[in-house]
Short mmCIF file of C-alpha atoms in Angstrom, two decimals:
data_model
loop_
_atom_site.label_atom_id
_atom_site.label_comp_id
_atom_site.label_asym_id
_atom_site.label_seq_id
_atom_site.Cartn_x
_atom_site.Cartn_y
_atom_site.Cartn_z
CA MET X 1158 106.93 120.51 77.25
CA LYS X 1159 108.25 118.92 80.42
CA LYS X 1160 109.94 115.65 81.22
CA ILE X 1161 108.88 114.14 84.52
CA GLU X 1162 111.15 111.52 86.04
CA ALA X 1163 109.83 109.77 89.13
CA ILE X 1164 111.53 107.22 91.34
CA ILE X 1165 108.89 105.39 93.38
CA ARG X 1166 108.40 102.28 95.50
CA LYS X 1167 107.84 99.23 93.31
CA SER X 1168 104.86 98.34 95.49
CA LYS X 1169 103.12 101.61 94.51
CA PHE X 1170 103.62 101.27 90.75
CA ASP X 1171 100.18 99.86 89.94
CA GLU X 1172 98.49 102.66 91.88
CA VAL X 1173 100.61 105.29 90.11
CA LYS X 1174 99.91 103.73 86.71
CA GLU X 1175 96.17 103.75 87.43
CA ALA X 1176 96.31 107.38 88.62
CA LEU X 1177 98.13 108.38 85.43
CA HIS X 1178 95.60 106.59 83.24
CA LYS X 1179 92.75 108.37 85.08
CA ILE X 1180 94.17 111.74 84.01
CA GLU X 1181 94.76 110.38 80.49
CA VAL X 1182 98.53 110.09 80.67
CA ASN X 1183 98.67 106.84 78.76
CA PHE X 1184 102.21 106.81 77.43
CA PHE X 1185 105.25 106.56 79.66
CA THR X 1186 108.35 104.47 80.08
CA TYR X 1187 109.40 102.63 83.23
CA TRP X 1188 112.10 100.31 84.41
CA ASP X 1189 113.38 98.74 87.61
CA VAL X 1190 116.34 100.44 89.24
CA THR X 1191 118.49 100.09 92.33
CA GLY X 1192 119.66 103.10 94.28
CA VAL X 1193 121.10 104.25 97.55
CA GLY X 1194 118.93 106.37 99.82
CA ASN X 1195 119.14 108.30 103.07
CA GLU X 1196 118.08 105.35 105.22
CA LYS X 1197 121.28 103.88 106.68
CA GLU X 1198 120.08 101.25 109.14
CA GLY X 1199 118.90 97.78 108.26
CA HIS X 1200 115.44 96.41 109.02
CA VAL X 1201 114.91 93.37 111.22
CA TYR X 1202 112.30 90.88 110.04
CA ARG X 1203 111.83 87.60 111.91
CA GLY X 1204 115.20 88.01 113.58
CA ILE X 1205 117.11 88.62 110.37
CA THR X 1206 118.60 92.04 109.60
CA TYR X 1207 118.15 93.13 105.99
CA SER X 1208 120.27 95.88 104.47
CA THR X 1209 118.35 98.89 103.23
CA SER X 1210 121.35 100.65 101.70
CA ASP X 1211 120.53 99.24 98.24
CA ILE X 1212 116.93 100.07 97.51
CA GLN X 1213 114.81 98.52 94.73
CA ARG X 1214 112.62 101.12 93.04
CA ARG X 1215 110.76 101.78 89.82
CA TYR X 1216 111.82 104.67 87.58
CA ILE X 1217 109.13 106.35 85.46
CA SER X 1218 109.80 108.76 82.59
CA ILE X 1219 106.96 110.86 81.13
CA VAL X 1220 106.86 113.78 78.69
CA VAL X 1221 103.80 116.03 78.96
CA SER X 1222 102.70 119.41 77.69
CA ASP X 1223 103.29 122.30 80.10
CA SER X 1224 99.58 122.46 80.90
CA PHE X 1225 99.62 118.83 82.13
CA LEU X 1226 102.61 119.19 84.45
CA GLU X 1227 100.86 119.95 87.76
CA LYS X 1228 98.10 117.42 87.12
CA THR X 1229 100.65 114.68 86.38
CA VAL X 1230 102.88 115.46 89.37
CA ASP X 1231 99.84 115.57 91.67
CA ALA X 1232 98.67 112.18 90.38
CA ILE X 1233 102.07 110.61 91.04
CA ILE X 1234 102.38 112.10 94.53
CA GLY X 1235 98.82 111.15 95.43
CA ALA X 1236 99.29 107.53 94.39
CA ALA X 1237 102.91 107.00 95.49
CA ALA X 1238 102.97 108.62 98.92
CA THR X 1239 102.96 106.48 102.06
CA GLY X 1240 104.29 109.18 104.38
CA MET X 1241 107.36 107.10 105.20
CA VAL X 1242 111.04 107.52 104.36
CA GLY X 1243 111.72 106.10 100.90
CA ASP X 1244 108.62 107.26 99.05
CA GLY X 1245 110.84 108.54 96.25
CA LYS X 1246 111.56 111.66 94.25
CA ILE X 1247 110.18 113.51 91.22
CA PHE X 1248 112.39 115.53 88.87
CA VAL X 1249 111.06 117.92 86.22
CA SER X 1250 113.08 119.26 83.29
CA ASP X 1251 112.38 121.18 80.10
CA ILE X 1252 112.11 119.41 76.76
CA ILE X 1253 113.21 121.49 73.80
CA GLU X 1254 111.39 119.49 71.12
CA THR X 1255 109.59 116.20 70.56
CA TYR X 1256 109.04 114.29 67.30
CA ARG X 1257 106.72 111.41 66.49
CA ILE X 1258 108.71 109.25 64.08
CA ARG X 1259 105.75 107.65 62.27
CA THR X 1260 103.86 110.84 61.38
CA LYS X 1261 106.70 113.36 61.63
CA GLU X 1262 104.55 115.47 63.98
CA LYS X 1263 106.47 117.62 66.41
CA GLY X 1264 105.87 119.60 69.59
CA ASN X 1265 102.72 119.03 71.63
CA ASP X 1266 101.10 117.17 68.72
CA ALA X 1267 103.79 114.52 69.04
CA VAL X 1268 103.26 114.16 72.80
CA ASN X 1269 99.47 113.70 72.79
#
C-alpha cells in the first residue's frame, strides 16, 4: 500500500476531487494549509503588491493499494496542473499496514 500526499492549489481542488472520484478513489482526507514556496516576488494587482511568500494550498492525503498508485498520481497531476510555478507537489511513501476499525479488516481489504 502507498500513501499519497499532495499539496495543490486550492482553486484546483474540485477538479482533483472529481478526477479522483472518476477513478473510484472515494476516500481521502484534506485540509487547508499555508506554506512557503520558491516564488519570492510579490504580485501586483490593481496597483497593490501582494506577498506570495505565504501560499494558501490544499493538502490531500490518500492511501491506495500498490496497483492504484500510478492511476491516482496521474489523476492528481492531470487535474491540478496549470503549467505555472506553484502547482504543488506529490509525495509517495510506503504504508506498512492498514486496519478498518469497524470490521477489523486489514491490508488492502481495509483500504477499498
